[in-house]
Amino acid sequence: MGERPLKLVVSGPVGAGKTTFIQSLSEIPVVETDELATEAIGKERTTVALDFGLLHLDGVPIYLFGTPGQERFDFMWDVLVEGALGLVLLVAGDNPRDYPRARHILEYLTSRHPVPFVVGVTRQDLPRVWTPEDVADYFALPKEQVVGLNATSPTSATLALIRILELVTGEQWQGAF
Ligand SMILES: Nc1nc2c(ncn2[C@@H]2O[C@H](COP(=O)(O)OP(=O)(O)OP(=O)(O)O)[C@@H](O)[C@H]2O)c(=O)[nH]1
Ligand SMILES: [Mg+2]
């Protein structure tokens, strides 16, 4: 594996855990653009432009670009996905009401930028949430393409990241273990 930076996009509905996921993985303080939410979205702050994080895995620099979740910022998708080699679509395991929105994001991005993707189901640390198997059924995806995680945990986030890197590069990744 060379030293060429590898760009990934992290997308998904509001509150899926995109900013949290990037914060758990990044070696630098995440460049985040969270502001006070002007709509009732069930939390105080929301991403309005992008998140940017950087890490190295097995010596390869990985750039992570997170999208905003709110619909009025959808125009950012095309900007952020430019040059990306893979996509992580996050959904919250406790919020199936947002899965149609997640499906729309996934179809929009992959139709214009046909890159490998995984669906990450966050909040697996909480009780009574949708499992990756449930979500694979919902999106009609092979089980290997859906991964459960706790986005607040660097170890768990790294395992999800390894899944997309293996799809993108076709190689095995050791990660930081
Ligand atoms: N327990 C738990 N909390 C999580 C997990 N993922 C995210 N959260 C929490 O969920 C809340 C929302 O997470 P964010 O990272 O802001 O979500 P986002 O996808 O960036 O949301 P927008 O920028 O508004 O679209 C935060 O309070 C996180 O700490 C998880 O896997 N487990
Ligand atoms: Mg965010």
Tab-separated table of N, CA and C and ligand atoms in Angstrom, residues 11-21 23 34 41 43 45-48 51 67-70 90 121-126 149-153, ligand 1:
chain	number	residue	atom	x	y	z
A	11	SER	N	-21.657	9.988	5.393
A	11	SER	CA	-22.940	10.670	5.239
A	11	SER	C	-24.019	9.968	6.047
A	12	GLY	N	-25.232	10.497	5.985
A	12	GLY	CA	-26.344	9.911	6.730
A	12	GLY	C	-27.240	10.999	7.302
A	13	PRO	N	-28.402	10.595	7.830
A	13	PRO	CA	-29.381	11.558	8.344
A	13	PRO	C	-28.888	12.303	9.593
A	14	VAL	N	-29.632	13.304	9.984
A	14	VAL	CA	-29.356	14.080	11.202
A	14	VAL	C	-29.232	13.141	12.407
A	15	GLY	N	-28.188	13.331	13.175
A	15	GLY	CA	-28.038	12.587	14.422
A	15	GLY	C	-27.567	11.155	14.244
A	16	ALA	N	-27.178	10.767	13.033
A	16	ALA	CA	-26.725	9.388	12.808
A	16	ALA	C	-25.396	9.111	13.517
A	17	GLY	N	-24.624	10.179	13.761
A	17	GLY	CA	-23.336	10.006	14.436
A	17	GLY	C	-22.137	10.318	13.558
A	18	LYS	N	-22.350	11.072	12.473
A	18	LYS	CA	-21.277	11.356	11.518
A	18	LYS	C	-20.131	12.141	12.169
A	19	THR	N	-20.481	13.237	12.840
A	19	THR	CA	-19.444	14.058	13.487
A	19	THR	C	-18.742	13.244	14.580
A	20	THR	N	-19.513	12.504	15.344
A	20	THR	CA	-18.961	11.686	16.434
A	20	THR	C	-17.994	10.641	15.891
A	21	PHE	N	-18.378	9.982	14.811
A	21	PHE	CA	-17.554	8.946	14.168
A	21	PHE	C	-16.208	9.537	13.743
A	23	GLN	N	-14.816	12.275	14.850
A	23	GLN	CA	-14.058	12.675	16.046
A	23	GLN	C	-13.377	11.476	16.699
A	34	ASP	N	-20.283	22.683	13.435
A	34	ASP	CA	-21.562	22.536	14.115
A	34	ASP	C	-22.016	23.885	14.675
A	41	ILE	N	-34.610	19.319	16.003
A	41	ILE	CA	-34.096	18.068	15.439
A	41	ILE	C	-33.695	17.106	16.540
A	43	LYS	N	-31.703	17.627	19.062
A	43	LYS	CA	-30.421	17.903	19.687
A	43	LYS	C	-30.062	19.351	19.414
A	45	ARG	N	-27.026	20.925	18.576
A	45	ARG	CA	-26.107	21.385	17.535
A	45	ARG	C	-26.149	20.457	16.324
A	46	THR	N	-25.884	21.030	15.161
A	46	THR	CA	-25.913	20.245	13.930
A	46	THR	C	-24.834	20.759	12.980
A	47	THR	N	-24.334	19.874	12.135
A	47	THR	CA	-23.291	20.237	11.178
A	47	THR	C	-23.899	21.051	10.043
A	48	VAL	N	-23.292	22.186	9.700
A	48	VAL	CA	-23.860	23.036	8.651
A	48	VAL	C	-23.033	23.062	7.367
A	51	ASP	N	-17.548	18.146	8.166
A	51	ASP	CA	-16.551	17.769	9.167
A	51	ASP	C	-15.337	17.313	8.390
A	67	THR	N	-20.689	14.894	5.894
A	67	THR	CA	-21.698	15.804	5.342
A	67	THR	C	-22.615	16.292	6.459
A	68	PRO	N	-23.311	17.410	6.233
A	68	PRO	CA	-24.389	17.797	7.140
A	68	PRO	C	-25.564	16.830	6.962
A	69	GLY	N	-26.386	16.665	7.989
A	69	GLY	CA	-27.539	15.777	7.885
A	69	GLY	C	-28.805	16.495	7.449
A	70	GLN	N	-28.898	17.775	7.785
A	70	GLN	CA	-30.133	18.515	7.501
A	70	GLN	C	-30.314	18.733	6.001
A	90	LEU	N	-23.998	6.357	7.574
A	90	LEU	CA	-24.368	6.010	8.946
A	90	LEU	C	-25.862	6.184	9.156
A	121	VAL	N	-24.381	1.040	11.325
A	121	VAL	CA	-25.537	1.215	12.210
A	121	VAL	C	-25.011	1.602	13.591
A	122	THR	N	-25.175	2.873	13.947
A	122	THR	CA	-24.622	3.374	15.210
A	122	THR	C	-25.526	3.011	16.383
A	123	ARG	N	-25.031	3.338	17.576
A	123	ARG	CA	-25.767	3.176	18.845
A	123	ARG	C	-25.953	1.709	19.227
A	124	GLN	N	-25.035	0.852	18.767
A	124	GLN	CA	-25.120	-0.562	19.149
A	124	GLN	C	-24.819	-0.766	20.628
A	125	ASP	N	-24.327	0.279	21.309
A	125	ASP	CA	-24.093	0.199	22.752
A	125	ASP	C	-25.383	0.404	23.541
A	126	LEU	N	-26.470	0.740	22.865
A	126	LEU	CA	-27.737	0.992	23.562
A	126	LEU	C	-28.673	-0.203	23.387
A	149	LEU	N	-21.904	-0.416	15.002
A	149	LEU	CA	-20.826	0.252	15.734
A	149	LEU	C	-21.370	1.154	16.833
A	150	ASN	N	-20.444	1.504	17.729
A	150	ASN	CA	-20.666	2.582	18.675
A	150	ASN	C	-19.748	3.712	18.220
A	151	ALA	N	-20.335	4.757	17.631
A	151	ALA	CA	-19.520	5.815	17.027
A	151	ALA	C	-18.700	6.587	18.052
A	152	THR	N	-19.063	6.476	19.325
A	152	THR	CA	-18.305	7.187	20.364
A	152	THR	C	-17.030	6.439	20.736
A	153	SER	N	-16.871	5.209	20.263
A	153	SER	CA	-15.719	4.379	20.617
A	153	SER	C	-14.710	4.318	19.477
B	1	LIG	N1	-24.410	6.076	22.724
B	1	LIG	C1	-24.114	6.478	21.486
B	1	LIG	N2	-24.270	7.783	21.157
B	1	LIG	C2	-23.957	8.170	19.888
B	1	LIG	C3	-23.484	7.247	18.925
B	1	LIG	N3	-23.267	7.922	17.764
B	1	LIG	C4	-23.598	9.215	18.005
B	1	LIG	N4	-24.014	9.366	19.290
B	1	LIG	C5	-24.490	10.612	19.915
B	1	LIG	O1	-25.534	11.106	19.111
B	1	LIG	C6	-25.539	12.522	19.073
B	1	LIG	C7	-25.549	13.011	17.626
B	1	LIG	O2	-24.322	12.670	17.015
B	1	LIG	P1	-23.642	13.583	15.894
B	1	LIG	O3	-22.298	13.004	15.679
B	1	LIG	O4	-23.761	15.025	16.218
B	1	LIG	O5	-24.585	13.285	14.644
B	1	LIG	P2	-24.429	13.849	13.147
B	1	LIG	O6	-24.721	12.687	12.273
B	1	LIG	O7	-23.128	14.526	12.964
B	1	LIG	O8	-25.632	14.892	13.067
B	1	LIG	P3	-25.842	16.197	12.089
B	1	LIG	O9	-24.532	16.882	11.934
B	1	LIG	O10	-26.854	17.036	12.814
B	1	LIG	O11	-26.402	15.664	10.811
B	1	LIG	C8	-24.327	12.961	19.876
B	1	LIG	O12	-24.771	13.299	21.165
B	1	LIG	C9	-23.451	11.723	19.923
B	1	LIG	O13	-22.660	11.668	21.083
B	1	LIG	C10	-23.332	5.856	19.304
B	1	LIG	O14	-22.930	4.970	18.513
B	1	LIG	N5	-23.667	5.543	20.601
